[in-house]
């Protein structure tokens, strides 16, 4: 009952973004992160270059963006944590028409009858549960990688990269990941900072951070993009990224590219749903999500355009560098340029900030759930979930050193978490959100919330009902066979 009232007031109990622009910054902060700069180039290298990039872009446009709109829609309409929002909307849609004969007026009338109350249990809330779990699982390894970034800020600032060659750069990276205590230190520090910001709440913590960080990161990336045009490997780098070798397209490459699109746009697990819950009813969901999707894709592509010319200039093998790719390549470029020490410090600092704005969105769904469901304080909820995530992160730390050979399905702990979340949980979450919005929620509710011109609505609705679910299902089936 109490939750009903909350939702009907049509404002989240956690507050609202101050403006549409702040939502765009926050959602871009969630989307742009290690995924774009660390994971996208690594995945592109591992999956054969141009073919992967092509499928990635197609996945963003035809599958991920339509689902992203649906996810923000569910959040803004429900105005609660993902579990409760899905539940609310599902109950709201399960009404049916009662036709009666009104004897007094002697005519037939129709009225709506609800099947259920808005907080009755429905199975759709499981999608919210899966999302919260995915967020915590992802954050547990994300924080370890963000820790590498923090350690690289110090290295860059103290001039370790000045004039560095490929061998030494690899050595610096290998020394770092071989030391579990060092990794634990950085992972713990990153989790502490994330939890600190989250504990201050959405407006206090998040808004201030994203306003400066996002524009800063864009500027420095564009600067680097201009620099790499002077490298001898520039053309080879571009060729590798943009000329697809069709022979390299396999079901697994397609699954990886689609998973990457979900990961990079932060969709399929409720992050954008909870951010949508804090979005004012006046803002256009389609407009803001489209801006975020383009900004995110731009950063990922730009990151590739920066990394691959360096890779080819220094004769690295793009397919075998693995998750260390950017940490081994970028220092060489920074080390060779004038002002590289300052620039590299700034770069890793901004990457760290990009990581923290994403980390916040990974943990927020679970935290908002704890607060609303168990009436815990924000601080208490943050401590509980933060500690659990921190502990899980130790598994990832060990998979880069002592536990590297402990494998299940030929994957170490980190690879297993990454594969399971990106290739299964996020696409599955997205698929269910598409089916939910496209088939379960009453179309009138969706129309009313999105307020789109008829032809745009029907185009999006078709993508959501037919293209996205069929594509995700087929890619799943093929990828696993
Ligand atoms: N999109 C983030 C990145 O590219 O680094 C990672 C991420 C954040 C994934 C939030 C999923 C999510 F819900």
Coordinates of N, CA and C in Angstrom, one line a residue, residues 25 29 197 206-220 349-350 352-354 356-357:
X25 N 24.2 13.4 -18.5 CA 25.6 13.2 -18.0 C 25.7 11.9 -17.1
X29 N 27.7 8.9 -17.9 CA 28.7 8.4 -16.9 C 28.6 7.0 -16.7
X197 N 30.7 7.5 -2.4 CA 29.9 8.4 -3.3 C 28.4 7.9 -3.2
X206 N 26.4 11.9 -7.0 CA 26.6 11.6 -8.4 C 26.7 12.8 -9.3
X207 N 25.8 13.7 -9.0 CA 25.6 14.8 -10.0 C 26.9 15.7 -10.1
X208 N 27.4 15.9 -8.9 CA 28.6 16.8 -8.8 C 29.8 16.2 -9.6
X209 N 29.9 14.8 -9.4 CA 31.0 14.2 -10.1 C 30.9 14.2 -11.6
X210 N 29.7 13.9 -12.1 CA 29.6 13.7 -13.6 C 29.7 15.0 -14.4
X211 N 29.4 16.1 -13.7 CA 29.4 17.4 -14.5 C 30.7 17.7 -15.0
X212 N 31.8 17.5 -14.3 CA 33.1 17.9 -14.7 C 33.8 16.7 -15.5
X213 N 33.6 15.5 -15.0 CA 34.3 14.4 -15.5 C 34.1 14.0 -16.9
X214 N 32.8 14.0 -17.2 CA 32.4 13.5 -18.6 C 33.0 14.5 -19.7
X215 N 32.8 15.8 -19.5 CA 33.4 16.6 -20.6 C 34.9 16.5 -20.6
X216 N 35.6 16.4 -19.4 CA 37.0 16.3 -19.4 C 37.5 15.1 -20.1
X217 N 36.9 13.9 -19.9 CA 37.3 12.7 -20.6 C 37.1 12.8 -22.1
X218 N 36.0 13.4 -22.6 CA 35.9 13.6 -24.0 C 37.0 14.5 -24.6
X219 N 37.4 15.5 -23.9 CA 38.4 16.4 -24.4 C 39.7 15.7 -24.6
X220 N 40.1 15.0 -23.6 CA 41.4 14.3 -23.6 C 41.5 13.2 -24.6
X349 N 43.7 9.3 -14.8 CA 42.8 9.9 -13.8 C 41.4 10.0 -14.3
X350 N 41.3 10.4 -15.6 CA 39.9 10.5 -16.2 C 39.3 9.1 -16.4
X352 N 39.9 6.6 -14.5 CA 39.4 6.2 -13.2 C 38.1 6.8 -12.9
X353 N 37.9 8.1 -13.2 CA 36.6 8.8 -12.9 C 35.5 8.2 -13.8
X354 N 35.9 7.8 -15.0 CA 34.9 7.2 -15.9 C 34.4 5.9 -15.3
X356 N 34.5 5.1 -12.1 CA 33.7 5.2 -10.8 C 32.3 5.7 -11.1
X357 N 32.1 6.5 -12.2 CA 30.7 6.8 -12.5 C 29.9 5.6 -13.0

